[in-house]
Structures are given as C-alpha cells and as structure tokens.
PDB file of C-alpha atoms in Angstrom:
ATOM      1  CA  UNK A1354       0.007  -0.002   0.009  1.00  0.00           C
ATOM      2  CA  UNK A1355       2.812   2.398   0.897  1.00  0.00           C
ATOM      3  CA  UNK A1356       4.573   1.656  -2.405  1.00  0.00           C
ATOM      4  CA  UNK A1357       1.360   2.359  -4.347  1.00  0.00           C
ATOM      5  CA  UNK A1358       0.834   5.639  -2.491  1.00  0.00           C
ATOM      6  CA  UNK A1359       4.422   6.733  -3.125  1.00  0.00           C
ATOM      7  CA  UNK A1360       4.257   5.909  -6.861  1.00  0.00           C
ATOM      8  CA  UNK A1361       0.920   7.693  -7.203  1.00  0.00           C
ATOM      9  CA  UNK A1362       2.367  10.785  -5.484  1.00  0.00           C
ATOM     10  CA  UNK A1363       5.488  10.724  -7.668  1.00  0.00           C
ATOM     11  CA  UNK A1364       3.420  10.556 -10.888  1.00  0.00           C
ATOM     12  CA  UNK A1365       1.247  13.415  -9.713  1.00  0.00           C
ATOM     13  CA  UNK A1366       4.313  15.525  -8.926  1.00  0.00           C
ATOM     14  CA  UNK A1367       5.850  14.861 -12.332  1.00  0.00           C
ATOM     15  CA  UNK A1368       2.678  16.094 -13.959  1.00  0.00           C
ATOM     16  CA  UNK A1369       2.680  19.302 -11.974  1.00  0.00           C
ATOM     17  CA  UNK A1370       6.315  20.003 -12.849  1.00  0.00           C
ATOM     18  CA  UNK A1371       5.709  20.058 -16.581  1.00  0.00           C
ATOM     19  CA  UNK A1372       3.511  23.186 -16.780  1.00  0.00           C
ATOM     20  CA  UNK A1373       4.632  24.651 -20.092  1.00  0.00           C
ATOM     21  CA  UNK A1374       5.332  22.920 -23.374  1.00  0.00           C
ATOM     22  CA  UNK A1375       8.739  23.663 -24.918  1.00  0.00           C
ATOM     23  CA  UNK A1376      10.393  22.843 -28.189  1.00  0.00           C
ATOM     24  CA  UNK A1377      12.819  20.042 -27.459  1.00  0.00           C
ATOM     25  CA  UNK A1378      16.284  20.841 -28.817  1.00  0.00           C
ATOM     26  CA  UNK A1379      19.798  21.183 -27.390  1.00  0.00           C
ATOM     27  CA  UNK A1380      18.955  24.505 -25.685  1.00  0.00           C
ATOM     28  CA  UNK A1381      16.629  22.881 -23.144  1.00  0.00           C
ATOM     29  CA  UNK A1382      18.853  19.999 -22.036  1.00  0.00           C
ATOM     30  CA  UNK A1383      20.125  21.814 -18.940  1.00  0.00           C
ATOM     31  CA  UNK A1384      16.561  22.655 -17.905  1.00  0.00           C
ATOM     32  CA  UNK A1385      15.397  19.078 -17.890  1.00  0.00           C
ATOM     33  CA  UNK A1386      14.514  17.848 -14.426  1.00  0.00           C
ATOM     34  CA  UNK A1387      14.213  14.332 -13.059  1.00  0.00           C
ATOM     35  CA  UNK A1388      12.465  13.109  -9.932  1.00  0.00           C
ATOM     36  CA  UNK A1389      14.593  10.681  -7.929  1.00  0.00           C
ATOM     37  CA  UNK A1390      14.957   8.891  -4.559  1.00  0.00           C
ATOM     38  CA  UNK A1391      11.287   8.931  -3.557  1.00  0.00           C
ATOM     39  CA  UNK A1392      10.712   7.381  -0.106  1.00  0.00           C
ATOM     40  CA  UNK A1393       8.197   7.400   2.719  1.00  0.00           C
ATOM     41  CA  UNK A1394       8.725   7.652   6.477  1.00  0.00           C
ATOM     42  CA  UNK A1395       7.997   4.622   8.618  1.00  0.00           C
ATOM     43  CA  UNK A1396       4.882   6.276  10.129  1.00  0.00           C
ATOM     44  CA  UNK A1397       3.577   7.118   6.655  1.00  0.00           C
ATOM     45  CA  UNK A1398       3.225  10.802   7.401  1.00  0.00           C
ATOM     46  CA  UNK A1399       5.978  12.183   5.193  1.00  0.00           C
ATOM     47  CA  UNK A1400       7.287  11.588   1.658  1.00  0.00           C
ATOM     48  CA  UNK A1401      10.603  12.884   0.362  1.00  0.00           C
ATOM     49  CA  UNK A1402      11.994  13.074  -3.143  1.00  0.00           C
ATOM     50  CA  UNK A1403      14.720  14.918  -5.057  1.00  0.00           C
ATOM     51  CA  UNK A1404      14.191  17.062  -8.164  1.00  0.00           C
ATOM     52  CA  UNK A1405      17.438  17.262 -10.077  1.00  0.00           C
ATOM     53  CA  UNK A1406      18.178  19.301 -13.219  1.00  0.00           C
ATOM     54  CA  UNK A1407      20.419  17.997 -16.000  1.00  0.00           C
ATOM     55  CA  UNK A1408      22.960  20.620 -14.942  1.00  0.00           C
ATOM     56  CA  UNK A1409      23.033  22.600 -11.714  1.00  0.00           C
ATOM     57  CA  UNK A1410      21.721  22.231  -8.187  1.00  0.00           C
ATOM     58  CA  UNK A1411      18.816  20.035  -7.177  1.00  0.00           C
ATOM     59  CA  UNK A1412      16.292  20.423  -4.416  1.00  0.00           C
ATOM     60  CA  UNK A1413      14.998  18.049  -1.725  1.00  0.00           C
ATOM     61  CA  UNK A1414      11.227  18.099  -1.274  1.00  0.00           C
ATOM     62  CA  UNK A1415       9.540  16.924   1.941  1.00  0.00           C
ATOM     63  CA  UNK A1416       5.790  16.412   1.600  1.00  0.00           C
ATOM     64  CA  UNK A1417       3.528  16.319   4.669  1.00  0.00           C
ATOM     65  CA  UNK A1418       0.755  13.816   3.908  1.00  0.00           C
ATOM     66  CA  UNK A1419      -1.583  15.151   6.637  1.00  0.00           C
ATOM     67  CA  UNK A1420      -1.330  18.882   5.759  1.00  0.00           C
ATOM     68  CA  UNK A1421      -0.575  18.629   2.056  1.00  0.00           C
ATOM     69  CA  UNK A1422       2.312  21.076   2.460  1.00  0.00           C
ATOM     70  CA  UNK A1423       5.742  20.645   0.866  1.00  0.00           C
ATOM     71  CA  UNK A1424       9.006  22.010   2.281  1.00  0.00           C
ATOM     72  CA  UNK A1425      11.986  22.376  -0.038  1.00  0.00           C
ATOM     73  CA  UNK A1426      15.674  22.388   0.810  1.00  0.00           C
ATOM     74  CA  UNK A1427      18.023  23.592  -1.963  1.00  0.00           C
ATOM     75  CA  UNK A1428      21.191  21.560  -2.739  1.00  0.00           C
ATOM     76  CA  UNK A1429      20.180  18.734  -0.384  1.00  0.00           C
ATOM     77  CA  UNK A1430      20.629  15.081  -1.468  1.00  0.00           C
ATOM     78  CA  UNK A1431      20.981  11.483  -0.205  1.00  0.00           C
ATOM     79  CA  UNK A1432      18.219  11.931   2.359  1.00  0.00           C
ATOM     80  CA  UNK A1433      17.389   9.251   4.955  1.00  0.00           C
ATOM     81  CA  UNK A1434      14.380   9.219   7.276  1.00  0.00           C
ATOM     82  CA  UNK A1435      15.112   8.172  10.829  1.00  0.00           C
ATOM     83  CA  UNK A1436      13.485   4.898  11.830  1.00  0.00           C
ATOM     84  CA  UNK A1437      11.399   6.628  14.454  1.00  0.00           C
ATOM     85  CA  UNK A1438      10.200   9.230  11.959  1.00  0.00           C
ATOM     86  CA  UNK A1439      11.360  12.153  14.098  1.00  0.00           C
ATOM     87  CA  UNK A1440      13.676  13.666  11.474  1.00  0.00           C
ATOM     88  CA  UNK A1441      15.164  13.296   8.020  1.00  0.00           C
ATOM     89  CA  UNK A1442      18.929  13.667   7.524  1.00  0.00           C
ATOM     90  CA  UNK A1443      20.743  14.572   4.309  1.00  0.00           C
ATOM     91  CA  UNK A1444      23.878  16.082   2.802  1.00  0.00           C
ATOM     92  CA  UNK A1445      23.982  19.636   1.455  1.00  0.00           C
ATOM     93  CA  UNK A1446      26.414  20.273  -1.359  1.00  0.00           C
ATOM     94  CA  UNK A1447      28.290  23.629  -1.566  1.00  0.00           C
ATOM     95  CA  UNK A1448      26.645  24.133  -4.961  1.00  0.00           C
ATOM     96  CA  UNK A1449      27.357  23.375  -8.624  1.00  0.00           C
ATOM     97  CA  UNK A1450      28.721  26.840  -9.421  1.00  0.00           C
ATOM     98  CA  UNK A1451      31.007  26.877  -6.371  1.00  0.00           C
ATOM     99  CA  UNK A1452      32.533  23.514  -7.160  1.00  0.00           C
ATOM    100  CA  UNK A1453      32.791  24.332 -10.854  1.00  0.00           C
ATOM    101  CA  UNK A1454      34.721  27.496 -10.009  1.00  0.00           C
ATOM    102  CA  UNK A1455      37.154  25.474  -7.873  1.00  0.00           C
ATOM    103  CA  UNK A1456      37.634  23.079 -10.810  1.00  0.00           C
ATOM    104  CA  UNK A1457      38.245  25.882 -13.304  1.00  0.00           C
ATOM    105  CA  UNK A1458      40.753  27.571 -10.981  1.00  0.00           C
ATOM    106  CA  UNK A1459      42.510  24.199 -10.563  1.00  0.00           C
ATOM    107  CA  UNK A1460      42.208  24.309  -6.816  1.00  0.00           C
ATOM    108  CA  UNK A1461      43.313  21.048  -5.211  1.00  0.00           C
ATOM    109  CA  UNK A1462      40.338  18.909  -4.130  1.00  0.00           C
ATOM    110  CA  UNK A1463      41.344  18.760  -0.425  1.00  0.00           C
ATOM    111  CA  UNK A1464      40.815  22.549  -0.350  1.00  0.00           C
ATOM    112  CA  UNK A1465      37.371  22.478  -1.981  1.00  0.00           C
ATOM    113  CA  UNK A1466      34.369  23.410   0.211  1.00  0.00           C
ATOM    114  CA  UNK A1467      32.888  20.347   1.948  1.00  0.00           C
ATOM    115  CA  UNK A1468      29.336  19.039   2.176  1.00  0.00           C
ATOM    116  CA  UNK A1469      27.274  19.929   5.216  1.00  0.00           C
ATOM    117  CA  UNK A1470      24.927  17.701   7.195  1.00  0.00           C
ATOM    118  CA  UNK A1471      21.293  18.752   7.380  1.00  0.00           C
ATOM    119  CA  UNK A1472      18.765  17.513   9.915  1.00  0.00           C
ATOM    120  CA  UNK A1473      15.130  18.486   9.343  1.00  0.00           C
ATOM    121  CA  UNK A1474      12.863  17.782  12.317  1.00  0.00           C
ATOM    122  CA  UNK A1475       9.585  16.471  10.890  1.00  0.00           C
ATOM    123  CA  UNK A1476       6.451  18.281  11.923  1.00  0.00           C
ATOM    124  CA  UNK A1477       8.441  21.047  13.597  1.00  0.00           C
ATOM    125  CA  UNK A1478       9.585  23.013  10.520  1.00  0.00           C
ATOM    126  CA  UNK A1479      13.057  23.137  12.063  1.00  0.00           C
ATOM    127  CA  UNK A1480      16.329  22.690  10.154  1.00  0.00           C
ATOM    128  CA  UNK A1481      19.831  22.315  11.651  1.00  0.00           C
ATOM    129  CA  UNK A1482      23.051  22.376   9.571  1.00  0.00           C
ATOM    130  CA  UNK A1483      26.525  21.140  10.478  1.00  0.00           C
ATOM    131  CA  UNK A1484      29.610  21.724   8.272  1.00  0.00           C
ATOM    132  CA  UNK A1485      32.275  19.377   6.946  1.00  0.00           C
ATOM    133  CA  UNK A1486      30.376  16.087   7.017  1.00  0.00           C
ATOM    134  CA  UNK A1487      31.966  12.961   5.557  1.00  0.00           C
ATOM    135  CA  UNK A1488      29.188  10.363   5.903  1.00  0.00           C
ATOM    136  CA  UNK A1489      26.196   9.425   8.048  1.00  0.00           C
ATOM    137  CA  UNK A1490      23.914   6.451   8.682  1.00  0.00           C
ATOM    138  CA  UNK A1491      20.446   6.432  10.241  1.00  0.00           C
ATOM    139  CA  UNK A1492      18.833   3.477  11.964  1.00  0.00           C
ATOM    140  CA  UNK A1493      15.821   1.801  10.361  1.00  0.00           C
ATOM    141  CA  UNK A1494      14.469   0.882  13.776  1.00  0.00           C
ATOM    142  CA  UNK A1495      14.723   4.105  15.826  1.00  0.00           C
ATOM    143  CA  UNK A1496      15.941   7.715  15.853  1.00  0.00           C
ATOM    144  CA  UNK A1497      19.683   7.005  16.368  1.00  0.00           C
ATOM    145  CA  UNK A1498      22.191   8.184  13.775  1.00  0.00           C
ATOM    146  CA  UNK A1499      25.989   7.991  13.377  1.00  0.00           C
ATOM    147  CA  UNK A1500      27.765  10.883  11.641  1.00  0.00           C
ATOM    148  CA  UNK A1501      31.447  11.124  10.684  1.00  0.00           C
ATOM    149  CA  UNK A1502      33.005  14.501   9.960  1.00  0.00           C
ATOM    150  CA  UNK A1503      35.970  15.587   7.833  1.00  0.00           C
ATOM    151  CA  UNK A1504      37.797  16.809  10.931  1.00  0.00           C
ATOM    152  CA  UNK A1505      38.874  15.291  14.249  1.00  0.00           C
ATOM    153  CA  UNK A1506      38.374  18.299  16.542  1.00  0.00           C
ATOM    154  CA  UNK A1507      35.973  18.344  19.471  1.00  0.00           C
ATOM    155  CA  UNK A1508      35.822  22.150  19.229  1.00  0.00           C
ATOM    156  CA  UNK A1509      33.973  21.815  15.913  1.00  0.00           C
ATOM    157  CA  UNK A1510      31.302  19.444  17.178  1.00  0.00           C
ATOM    158  CA  UNK A1511      27.738  20.798  16.786  1.00  0.00           C
ATOM    159  CA  UNK A1512      26.591  22.679  19.841  1.00  0.00           C
ATOM    160  CA  UNK A1513      29.911  22.442  21.648  1.00  0.00           C
ATOM    161  CA  UNK A1514      31.402  25.791  22.695  1.00  0.00           C
ATOM    162  CA  UNK A1515      35.122  26.453  22.575  1.00  0.00           C
ATOM    163  CA  UNK A1516      36.726  26.529  25.988  1.00  0.00           C
ATOM    164  CA  UNK A1517      39.792  28.478  26.960  1.00  0.00           C
ATOM    165  CA  UNK A1518      42.814  26.241  27.272  1.00  0.00           C
ATOM    166  CA  UNK A1519      44.106  25.904  30.777  1.00  0.00           C
ATOM    167  CA  UNK A1520      47.791  25.487  31.485  1.00  0.00           C
ATOM    168  CA  UNK A1521      48.542  22.113  32.975  1.00  0.00           C
ATOM    169  CA  UNK A1522      51.800  20.932  34.424  1.00  0.00           C
ATOM    170  CA  UNK A1523      51.315  17.384  33.176  1.00  0.00           C
ATOM    171  CA  UNK A1524      50.249  17.481  29.521  1.00  0.00           C
ATOM    172  CA  UNK A1525      48.657  14.496  27.831  1.00  0.00           C
ATOM    173  CA  UNK A1526      51.100  12.704  25.498  1.00  0.00           C
ATOM    174  CA  UNK A1527      50.790  13.817  21.861  1.00  0.00           C
ATOM    175  CA  UNK A1528      49.767  11.267  19.254  1.00  0.00           C
ATOM    176  CA  UNK A1529      48.760  11.064  15.616  1.00  0.00           C
ATOM    177  CA  UNK A1530      45.644   9.462  14.185  1.00  0.00           C
ATOM    178  CA  UNK A1531      44.266   8.492  10.804  1.00  0.00           C
ATOM    179  CA  UNK A1532      40.736   8.810  12.205  1.00  0.00           C
ATOM    180  CA  UNK A1533      38.088  11.502  12.170  1.00  0.00           C
ATOM    181  CA  UNK A1534      35.399  12.586  14.569  1.00  0.00           C
ATOM    182  CA  UNK A1535      32.311  10.363  14.998  1.00  0.00           C
ATOM    183  CA  UNK A1536      29.085  11.946  16.314  1.00  0.00           C
ATOM    184  CA  UNK A1537      26.510   9.534  17.730  1.00  0.00           C
ATOM    185  CA  UNK A1538      23.210  11.403  17.617  1.00  0.00           C
ATOM    186  CA  UNK A1539      19.693  11.108  18.982  1.00  0.00           C
ATOM    187  CA  UNK A1540      17.202  13.992  19.334  1.00  0.00           C
ATOM    188  CA  UNK A1541      17.648  13.864  23.121  1.00  0.00           C
ATOM    189  CA  UNK A1542      21.291  12.718  23.317  1.00  0.00           C
ATOM    190  CA  UNK A1543      24.652  13.001  21.538  1.00  0.00           C
ATOM    191  CA  UNK A1544      28.211  11.704  22.011  1.00  0.00           C
ATOM    192  CA  UNK A1545      31.446  12.708  20.306  1.00  0.00           C
ATOM    193  CA  UNK A1546      34.217  10.146  19.652  1.00  0.00           C
ATOM    194  CA  UNK A1547      37.610  11.074  18.176  1.00  0.00           C
ATOM    195  CA  UNK A1548      40.078   9.081  16.032  1.00  0.00           C
ATOM    196  CA  UNK A1549      37.453   6.901  14.298  1.00  0.00           C
ATOM    197  CA  UNK A1550      38.602   5.222  11.032  1.00  0.00           C
ATOM    198  CA  UNK A1551      35.384   3.317  10.333  1.00  0.00           C
ATOM    199  CA  UNK A1552      31.940   2.607  11.785  1.00  0.00           C
ATOM    200  CA  UNK A1553      28.924   0.356  11.252  1.00  0.00           C
ATOM    201  CA  UNK A1554      25.394   0.541  12.648  1.00  0.00           C
ATOM    202  CA  UNK A1555      23.775  -2.768  13.620  1.00  0.00           C
ATOM    203  CA  UNK A1556      20.722  -3.987  11.677  1.00  0.00           C
ATOM    204  CA  UNK A1557      18.795  -4.174  14.914  1.00  0.00           C
ATOM    205  CA  UNK A1558      19.501  -0.517  15.628  1.00  0.00           C
ATOM    206  CA  UNK A1559      20.767  -1.190  19.158  1.00  0.00           C
ATOM    207  CA  UNK A1560      24.443  -0.243  18.810  1.00  0.00           C
ATOM    208  CA  UNK A1561      27.148   1.211  16.559  1.00  0.00           C
ATOM    209  CA  UNK A1562      30.517  -0.484  16.133  1.00  0.00           C
ATOM    210  CA  UNK A1563      33.545   1.664  15.334  1.00  0.00           C
ATOM    211  CA  UNK A1564      37.321   1.350  15.006  1.00  0.00           C
ATOM    212  CA  UNK A1565      39.750   3.892  16.430  1.00  0.00           C
ATOM    213  CA  UNK A1566      43.405   4.491  15.631  1.00  0.00           C
ATOM    214  CA  UNK A1567      46.199   6.204  17.528  1.00  0.00           C
ATOM    215  CA  UNK A1568      49.915   6.318  16.764  1.00  0.00           C
ATOM    216  CA  UNK A1569      52.572   7.357  19.247  1.00  0.00           C
ATOM    217  CA  UNK A1570      56.334   6.785  19.066  1.00  0.00           C
ATOM    218  CA  UNK A1571      55.860   4.786  15.847  1.00  0.00           C
ATOM    219  CA  UNK A1572      53.531   2.379  17.635  1.00  0.00           C
ATOM    220  CA  UNK A1573      49.982   2.014  16.292  1.00  0.00           C
ATOM    221  CA  UNK A1574      47.064   1.271  18.587  1.00  0.00           C
ATOM    222  CA  UNK A1575      43.868   0.017  16.969  1.00  0.00           C
ATOM    223  CA  UNK A1576      40.705  -0.662  18.954  1.00  0.00           C
ATOM    224  CA  UNK A1577      37.305  -2.079  18.026  1.00  0.00           C
ATOM    225  CA  UNK A1578      34.558  -0.537  20.117  1.00  0.00           C
ATOM    226  CA  UNK A1579      30.786  -0.820  20.562  1.00  0.00           C
ATOM    227  CA  UNK A1580      28.489   1.947  21.724  1.00  0.00           C
ATOM    228  CA  UNK A1581      25.186   0.687  23.100  1.00  0.00           C
ATOM    229  CA  UNK A1582      22.129   2.810  22.408  1.00  0.00           C
ATOM    230  CA  UNK A1583      20.263   1.045  25.250  1.00  0.00           C
ATOM    231  CA  UNK A1584      22.517   1.892  28.179  1.00  0.00           C
ATOM    232  CA  UNK A1585      24.705   4.478  26.333  1.00  0.00           C
ATOM    233  CA  UNK A1586      28.013   2.887  27.307  1.00  0.00           C
ATOM    234  CA  UNK A1587      31.148   1.933  25.342  1.00  0.00           C
ATOM    235  CA  UNK A1588      32.674  -1.530  25.319  1.00  0.00           C
ATOM    236  CA  UNK A1589      36.138  -2.189  23.784  1.00  0.00           C
ATOM    237  CA  UNK A1590      36.574  -5.571  22.158  1.00  0.00           C
ATOM    238  CA  UNK A1591      40.206  -5.575  21.008  1.00  0.00           C
ATOM    239  CA  UNK A1592      43.372  -3.559  21.319  1.00  0.00           C
ATOM    240  CA  UNK A1593      46.035  -4.300  18.726  1.00  0.00           C
ATOM    241  CA  UNK A1594      49.579  -2.919  18.480  1.00  0.00           C
TER     242      UNK A1594
END
C-alpha cells in the first residue's frame, strides 16, 4: 500500500512540474529535471523526493501527507528518514557553481568546500546544519544516527562551545591518528568520539561499532569498540599494536 501511495504521489508531482510545453532541442537539455529517490517515512506521514536538473543544483522536497504542504531544501541530497520518523537527515552540497569554479581555478580537491549535514525535524519546521560532514547512517528501527566529519576536533562538534585552554603541568602525551570525529546522535542525546577510522550501525539498531586508531612513538594502537544505544556505554573488544 505504501509503495502504491508513493508511486501515485510521484506521478502526480511529475505532472505538476511540466507546466509549459517547450520545443525540445539542445537549448533545453540543462533545464530538464528528473524526480529521484522517492521514499516514505515509517509512520507514513511524510514523503521525500529529489528534483534534479540535468545541470546545476537540485532540491529536496519533503511532503507532509496530513497537511498537504511541501518544504523544499536547496542543494540537499541522499536523504534518509530516521526509523522513528522524528527527522530526516541529508547532505547539502556547496553548490554546482561553487565547485565548478574550484575546478576551473584548478584548486586542489582537499581545499574544496565540503558538504554539510542537514537535519530536518519532521512536523516542527526546524532545520539544523553542520559543516564538513563525511558520511552518516540512520537506523531503520529508531531515531539514532551515526555521523562522521571531515575533521577530528571536538571544538567543531555541533553545539559544543570552545573553551579556553588551561595550562597544565602534566600534559597528555601527543599522538597522531588516521581517524576522524564520530558523532553519535539522537534527538535527546549525543556523543562525540575522536580518532574513528570506520563505523557500522547494527541492523537491529541497538548499537554502533567503530574502530579507532592512535599512533605514538611509531607504535599504532587500533581498537574495536561498541556503543550501546540502550545503556549508552562503550565496550572495547580488542586492542592491537
């Protein structure tokens, strides 16, 4: 039933997009739009889909089934509903023109602007954005999500204020890491974990497994850890050198 409702909505939307007839030649290619990635939230109250032009920036549309209203978020893509239907998460690209300019100026890719993470709270008309996202995964069973950023700094974590550094007599030993910051998120809880080189959310949606890396004095330390969503604790399975 949900699949039929989604397909019917998609076909209706396509019909409303094509309002004017145009002569089809090479001049209209860049204006062509396609509707992709249609999906429905687990509670059946919201439908999302992307409208993408042949060239340029697309838009993410979030349709409220109960009110009939549609919210649009420019440059958003790869959206995922949370399993508990509290929010929808997605990436936001810096924009076609911005990235094209970087390419034409031959700027090295590591210096290009990064994607941002967007979280739209369903039914609340509230959108939060967080810069420099690398990847994210939502749970199909609940409202937990794991997000990895392009940086490894706690000072850049969403909502965390920078604190003045205090001088300490005994400084922590310095180390290097190949990992980046992992943000474990729930609407009423969040946890930041540094030095993460990879992560995986369980199919049951009850924990996230992640691997951390630290290198000090040419000795590598690799740990496999599990964060439980139920009791919100970390358990370390292995420490390799």
